mmCIF file of C-alpha atoms in Angstrom:
data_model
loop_
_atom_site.group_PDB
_atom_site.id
_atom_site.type_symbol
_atom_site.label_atom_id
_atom_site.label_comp_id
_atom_site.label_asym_id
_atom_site.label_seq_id
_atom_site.Cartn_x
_atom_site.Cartn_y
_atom_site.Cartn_z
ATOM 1 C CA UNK A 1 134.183 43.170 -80.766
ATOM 2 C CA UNK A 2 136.350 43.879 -77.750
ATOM 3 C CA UNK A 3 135.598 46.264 -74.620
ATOM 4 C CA UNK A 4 137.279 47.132 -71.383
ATOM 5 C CA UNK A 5 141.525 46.398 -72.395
ATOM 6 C CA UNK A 6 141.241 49.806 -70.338
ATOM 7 C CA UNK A 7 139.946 48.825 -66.748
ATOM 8 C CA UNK A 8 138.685 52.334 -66.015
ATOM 9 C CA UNK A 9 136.797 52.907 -69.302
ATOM 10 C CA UNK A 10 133.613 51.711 -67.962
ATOM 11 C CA UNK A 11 131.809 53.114 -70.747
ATOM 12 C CA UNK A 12 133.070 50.646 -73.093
ATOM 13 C CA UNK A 13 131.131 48.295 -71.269
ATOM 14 C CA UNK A 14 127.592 49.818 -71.123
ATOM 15 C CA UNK A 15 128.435 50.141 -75.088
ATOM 16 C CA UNK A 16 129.341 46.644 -75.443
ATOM 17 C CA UNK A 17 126.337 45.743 -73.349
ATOM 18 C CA UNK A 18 124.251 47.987 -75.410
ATOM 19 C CA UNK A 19 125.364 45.984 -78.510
ATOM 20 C CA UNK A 20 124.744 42.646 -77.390
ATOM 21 C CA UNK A 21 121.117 43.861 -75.667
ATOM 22 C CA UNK A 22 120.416 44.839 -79.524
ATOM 23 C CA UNK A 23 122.015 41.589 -80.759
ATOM 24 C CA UNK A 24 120.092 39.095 -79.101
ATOM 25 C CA UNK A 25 116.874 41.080 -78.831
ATOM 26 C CA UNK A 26 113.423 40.355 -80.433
ATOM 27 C CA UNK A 27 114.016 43.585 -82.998
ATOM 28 C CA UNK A 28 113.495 42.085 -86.395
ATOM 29 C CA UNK A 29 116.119 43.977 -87.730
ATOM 30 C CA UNK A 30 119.083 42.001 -84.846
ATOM 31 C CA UNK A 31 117.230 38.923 -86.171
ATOM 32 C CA UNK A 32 118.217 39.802 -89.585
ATOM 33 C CA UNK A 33 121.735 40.075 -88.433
ATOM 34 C CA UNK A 34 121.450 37.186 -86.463
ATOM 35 C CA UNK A 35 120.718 34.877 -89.465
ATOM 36 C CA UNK A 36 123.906 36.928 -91.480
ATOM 37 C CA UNK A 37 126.471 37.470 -89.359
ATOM 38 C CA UNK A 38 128.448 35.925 -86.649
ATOM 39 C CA UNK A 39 129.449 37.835 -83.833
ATOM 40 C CA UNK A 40 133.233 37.192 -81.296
ATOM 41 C CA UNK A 41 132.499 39.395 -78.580
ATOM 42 C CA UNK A 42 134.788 39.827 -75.538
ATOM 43 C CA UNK A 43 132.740 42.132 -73.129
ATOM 44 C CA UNK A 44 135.899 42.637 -70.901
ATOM 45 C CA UNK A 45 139.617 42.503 -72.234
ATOM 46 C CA UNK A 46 141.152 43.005 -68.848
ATOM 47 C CA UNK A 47 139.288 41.214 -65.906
ATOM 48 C CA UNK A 48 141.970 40.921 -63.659
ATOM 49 C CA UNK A 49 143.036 44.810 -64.124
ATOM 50 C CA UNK A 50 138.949 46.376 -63.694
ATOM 51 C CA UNK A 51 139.055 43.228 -60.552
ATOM 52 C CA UNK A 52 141.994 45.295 -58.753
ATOM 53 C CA UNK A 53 140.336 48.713 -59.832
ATOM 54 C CA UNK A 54 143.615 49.357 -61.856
ATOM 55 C CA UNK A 55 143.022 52.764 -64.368
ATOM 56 C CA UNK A 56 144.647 51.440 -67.274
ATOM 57 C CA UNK A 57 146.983 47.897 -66.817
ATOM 58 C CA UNK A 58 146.810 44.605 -66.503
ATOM 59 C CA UNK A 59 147.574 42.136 -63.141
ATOM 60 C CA UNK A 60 151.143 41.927 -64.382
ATOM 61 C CA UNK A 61 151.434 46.094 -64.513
ATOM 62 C CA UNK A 62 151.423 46.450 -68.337
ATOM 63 C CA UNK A 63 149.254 48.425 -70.907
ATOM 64 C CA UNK A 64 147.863 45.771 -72.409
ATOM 65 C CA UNK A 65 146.830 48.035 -75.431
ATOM 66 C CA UNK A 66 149.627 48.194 -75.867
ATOM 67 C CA UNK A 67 151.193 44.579 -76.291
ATOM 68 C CA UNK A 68 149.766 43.837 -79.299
ATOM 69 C CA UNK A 69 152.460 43.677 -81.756
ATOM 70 C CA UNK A 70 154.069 40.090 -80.027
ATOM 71 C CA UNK A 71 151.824 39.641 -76.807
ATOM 72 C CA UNK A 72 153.194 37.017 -73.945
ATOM 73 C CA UNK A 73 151.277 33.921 -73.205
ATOM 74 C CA UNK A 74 152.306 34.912 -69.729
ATOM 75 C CA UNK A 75 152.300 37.914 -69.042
ATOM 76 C CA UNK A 76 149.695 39.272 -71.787
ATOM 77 C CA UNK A 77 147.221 36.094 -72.245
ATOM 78 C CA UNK A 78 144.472 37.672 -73.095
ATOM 79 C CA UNK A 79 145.987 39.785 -75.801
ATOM 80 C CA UNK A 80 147.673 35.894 -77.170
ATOM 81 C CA UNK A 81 144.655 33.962 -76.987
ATOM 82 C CA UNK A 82 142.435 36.840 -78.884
ATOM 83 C CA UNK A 83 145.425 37.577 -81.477
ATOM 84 C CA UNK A 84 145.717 33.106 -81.944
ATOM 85 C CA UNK A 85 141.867 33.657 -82.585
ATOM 86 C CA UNK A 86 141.981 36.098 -85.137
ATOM 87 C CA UNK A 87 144.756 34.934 -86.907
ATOM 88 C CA UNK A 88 142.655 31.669 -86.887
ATOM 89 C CA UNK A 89 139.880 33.263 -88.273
ATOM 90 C CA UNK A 90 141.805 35.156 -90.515
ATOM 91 C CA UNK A 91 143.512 32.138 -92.350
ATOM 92 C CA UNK A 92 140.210 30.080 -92.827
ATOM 93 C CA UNK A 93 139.435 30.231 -96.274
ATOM 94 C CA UNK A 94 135.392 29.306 -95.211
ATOM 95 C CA UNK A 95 135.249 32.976 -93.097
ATOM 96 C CA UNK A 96 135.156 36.508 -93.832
ATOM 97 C CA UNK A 97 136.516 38.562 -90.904
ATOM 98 C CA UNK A 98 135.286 41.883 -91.777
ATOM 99 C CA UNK A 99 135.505 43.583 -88.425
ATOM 100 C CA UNK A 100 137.521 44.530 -85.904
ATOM 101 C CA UNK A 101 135.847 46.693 -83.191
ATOM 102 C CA UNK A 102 137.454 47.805 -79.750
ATOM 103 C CA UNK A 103 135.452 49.842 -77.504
ATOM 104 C CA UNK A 104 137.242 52.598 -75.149
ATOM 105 C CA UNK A 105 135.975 55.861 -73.253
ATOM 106 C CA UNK A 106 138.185 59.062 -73.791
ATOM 107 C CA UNK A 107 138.928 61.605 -71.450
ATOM 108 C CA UNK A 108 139.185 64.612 -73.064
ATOM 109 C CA UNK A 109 137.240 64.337 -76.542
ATOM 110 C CA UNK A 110 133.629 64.436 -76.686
ATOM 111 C CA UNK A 111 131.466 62.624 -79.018
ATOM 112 C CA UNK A 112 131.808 59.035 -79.970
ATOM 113 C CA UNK A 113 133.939 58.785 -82.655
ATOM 114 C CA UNK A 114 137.053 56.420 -84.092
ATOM 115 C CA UNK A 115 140.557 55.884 -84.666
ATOM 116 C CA UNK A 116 141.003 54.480 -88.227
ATOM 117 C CA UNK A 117 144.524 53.509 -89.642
ATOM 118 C CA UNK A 118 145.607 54.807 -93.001
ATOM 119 C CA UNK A 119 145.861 52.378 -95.959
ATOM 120 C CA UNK A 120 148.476 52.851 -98.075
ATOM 121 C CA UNK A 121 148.089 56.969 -99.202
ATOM 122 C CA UNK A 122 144.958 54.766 -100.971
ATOM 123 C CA UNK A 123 141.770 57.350 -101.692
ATOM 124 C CA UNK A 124 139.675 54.539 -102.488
ATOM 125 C CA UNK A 125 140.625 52.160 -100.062
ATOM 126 C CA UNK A 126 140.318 54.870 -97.362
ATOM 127 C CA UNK A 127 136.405 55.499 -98.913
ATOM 128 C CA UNK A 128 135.555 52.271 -98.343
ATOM 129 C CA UNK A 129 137.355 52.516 -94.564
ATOM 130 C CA UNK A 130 135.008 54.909 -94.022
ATOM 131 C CA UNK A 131 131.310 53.556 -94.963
ATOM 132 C CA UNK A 132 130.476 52.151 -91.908
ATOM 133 C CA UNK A 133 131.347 55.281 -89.814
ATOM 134 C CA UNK A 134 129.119 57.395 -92.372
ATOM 135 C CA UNK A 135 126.362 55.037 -91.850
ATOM 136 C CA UNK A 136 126.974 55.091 -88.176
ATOM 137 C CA UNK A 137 127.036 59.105 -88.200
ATOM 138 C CA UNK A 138 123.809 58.682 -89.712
ATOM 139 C CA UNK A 139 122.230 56.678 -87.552
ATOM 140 C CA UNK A 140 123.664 57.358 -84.059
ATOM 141 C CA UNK A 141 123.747 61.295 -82.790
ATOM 142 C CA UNK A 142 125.997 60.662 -80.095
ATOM 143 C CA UNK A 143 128.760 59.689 -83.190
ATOM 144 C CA UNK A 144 130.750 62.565 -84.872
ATOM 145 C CA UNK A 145 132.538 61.535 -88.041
ATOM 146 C CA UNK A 146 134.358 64.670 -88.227
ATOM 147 C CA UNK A 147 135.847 64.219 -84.581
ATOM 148 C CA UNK A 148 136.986 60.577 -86.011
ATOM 149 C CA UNK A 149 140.451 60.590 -86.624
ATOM 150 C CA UNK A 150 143.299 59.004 -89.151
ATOM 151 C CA UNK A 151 145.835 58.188 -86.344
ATOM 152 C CA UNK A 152 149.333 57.213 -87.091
ATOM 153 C CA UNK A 153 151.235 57.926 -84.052
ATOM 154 C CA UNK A 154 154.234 56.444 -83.122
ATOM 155 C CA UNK A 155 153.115 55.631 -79.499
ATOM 156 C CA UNK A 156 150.258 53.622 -81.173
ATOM 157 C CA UNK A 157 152.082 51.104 -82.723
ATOM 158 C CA UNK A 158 150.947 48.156 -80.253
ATOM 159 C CA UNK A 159 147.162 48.882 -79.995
ATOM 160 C CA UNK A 160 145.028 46.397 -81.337
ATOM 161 C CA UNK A 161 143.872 48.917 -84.217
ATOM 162 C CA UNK A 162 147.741 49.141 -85.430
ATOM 163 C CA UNK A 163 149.260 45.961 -85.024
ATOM 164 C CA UNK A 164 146.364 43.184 -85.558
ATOM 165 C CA UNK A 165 146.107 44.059 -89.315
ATOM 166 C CA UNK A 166 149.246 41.985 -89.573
ATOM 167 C CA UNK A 167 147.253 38.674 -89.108
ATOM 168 C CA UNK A 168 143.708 39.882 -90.497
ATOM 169 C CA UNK A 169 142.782 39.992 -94.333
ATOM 170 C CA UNK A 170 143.232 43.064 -96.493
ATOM 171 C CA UNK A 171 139.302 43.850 -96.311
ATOM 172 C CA UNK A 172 138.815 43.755 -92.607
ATOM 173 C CA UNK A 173 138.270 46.811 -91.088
ATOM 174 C CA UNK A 174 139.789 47.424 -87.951
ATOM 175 C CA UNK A 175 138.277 50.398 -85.658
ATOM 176 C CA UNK A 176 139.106 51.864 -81.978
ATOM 177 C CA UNK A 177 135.927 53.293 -81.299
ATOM 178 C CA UNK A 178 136.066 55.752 -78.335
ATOM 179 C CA UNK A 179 133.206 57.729 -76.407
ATOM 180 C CA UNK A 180 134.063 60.759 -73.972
ATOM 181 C CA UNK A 181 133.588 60.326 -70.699
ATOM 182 C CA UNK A 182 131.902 63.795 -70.795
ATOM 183 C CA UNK A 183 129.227 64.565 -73.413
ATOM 184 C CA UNK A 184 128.412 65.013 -76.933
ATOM 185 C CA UNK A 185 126.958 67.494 -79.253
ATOM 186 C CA UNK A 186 125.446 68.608 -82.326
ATOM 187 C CA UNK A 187 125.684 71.556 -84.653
ATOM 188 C CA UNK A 188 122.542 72.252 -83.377
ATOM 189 C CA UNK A 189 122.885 71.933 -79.674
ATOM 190 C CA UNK A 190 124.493 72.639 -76.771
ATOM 191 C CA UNK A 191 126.962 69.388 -74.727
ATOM 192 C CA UNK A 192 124.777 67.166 -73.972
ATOM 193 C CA UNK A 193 126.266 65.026 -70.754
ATOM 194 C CA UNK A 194 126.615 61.201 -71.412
ATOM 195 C CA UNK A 195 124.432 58.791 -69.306
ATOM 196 C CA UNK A 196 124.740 55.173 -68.718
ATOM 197 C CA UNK A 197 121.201 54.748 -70.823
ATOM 198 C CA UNK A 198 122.858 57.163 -73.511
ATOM 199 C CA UNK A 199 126.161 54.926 -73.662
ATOM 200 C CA UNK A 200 123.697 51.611 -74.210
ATOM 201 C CA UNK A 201 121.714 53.251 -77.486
ATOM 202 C CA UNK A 202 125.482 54.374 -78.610
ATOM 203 C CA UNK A 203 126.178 50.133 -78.875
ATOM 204 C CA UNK A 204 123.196 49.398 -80.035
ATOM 205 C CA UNK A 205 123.261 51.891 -82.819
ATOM 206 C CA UNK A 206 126.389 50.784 -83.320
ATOM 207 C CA UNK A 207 124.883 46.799 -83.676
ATOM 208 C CA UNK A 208 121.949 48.270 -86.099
ATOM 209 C CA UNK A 209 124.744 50.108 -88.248
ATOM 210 C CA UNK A 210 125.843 46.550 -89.513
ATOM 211 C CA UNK A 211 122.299 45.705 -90.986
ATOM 212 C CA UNK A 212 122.998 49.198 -93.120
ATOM 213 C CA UNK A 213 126.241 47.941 -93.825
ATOM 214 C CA UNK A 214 125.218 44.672 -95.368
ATOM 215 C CA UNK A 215 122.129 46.036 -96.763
ATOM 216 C CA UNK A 216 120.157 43.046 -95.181
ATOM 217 C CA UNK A 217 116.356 42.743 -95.807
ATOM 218 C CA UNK A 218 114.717 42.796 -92.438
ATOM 219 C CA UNK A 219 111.128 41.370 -92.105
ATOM 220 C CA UNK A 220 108.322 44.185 -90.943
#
């Protein structure tokens, strides 16, 4: 799980910090997960760009969402060090990388909701793409499956969501999940406006989706 690549998305953070609040809370349910599944987390992507109050780059001027594809251990380090580490992870025969998460605020959309890429014109791979997102739009209002999107734009091609598959494992699913700046809504209500306190359940949600997802017995 990654947050903040975007300096001025401070949303992603109070998601990211809603996820690990879940994660290492008393909740039986996180210590289910705990005892499962290990979590990477890197709460902020960028340091150097939110340090200078920069809207979208990095210290050396550069989307760094966009460096991806061949990052510089220079210029882009962060990007390197995180790519070395999946690729890592991705080769070792002993773990199953099943998850690629990176959390960013939008500015026009409401909702949360995510970028997935398509696999391959593949109906059933793209089902499976998609359980965790139905189990998320179950279980988190704020999240709108139907605002989630199948992005293959050009621009795109060096965000972590595009060009990381290349050293993960055929399973692993890798997400941008956005939230608006603004608000969300249901069918059944009017825009709600998104609070700090409303951005933290969004990540935890998110964290108590995975116990769905692996169908893990959690002790009452």
């Amino acid at each position: 799980v990654s947050a903040r690549v975007h300096p001025g998305e401070t949303p992603a953070s109070y998601m990211c910090h809603g996820l690990l609040d879940f994660l290492i809370g008393p909740d039986p349910a996180a210590k289910a997960l705990r005892k499962a599944v290990t979590f990477v987390v890197v709460p902020m992507l960028n340091p150097d760009g939110v340090f200078l109050g920069n809207y979208r780059c990095s210290t050396s001027g550069v989307d760094l969402n966009r460096q991806w594809a061949e990052p510089s251990e220079t210029l882009d380090p962060e990007n390197y060090h995180v790519k070395d580490l999946l690729r890592s992870m991705g080769s070792d025969p002993g773990i199953s990388l099943d998850f690629v998460l990176d959390l960013h605020a939008h500015s026009t959309s409401m909702n949360a909701f995510c970028y997935v890429n398509l696999l391959d014109n593949d109906m059933a791979k793209m089902q499976k793409e998609l359980i965790f997102l139905r189990l998320l739009a179950n279980n988190c209002k704020m999240f709108s499956l139907n605002n989630s999107r199948v992005c293959c734009d050009p621009t795109k091609v060096g965000t972590g969501r595009r060009a990381l598959p290349e050293v993960l494992e055929e399973h692993t699913h890798c997400y941008t999940m956005e939230v608006s700046f603004f608000c969300y809504h249901t069918m059944a209500t009017r825009p709600i406006p998104f609070t700090m306190q409303s951005y933290i359940q969004c990540g935890r949600t998110t964290a108590q989706t995975f116990v769905d997802f692996y169908k893990l017995a959690v002790d009452v």
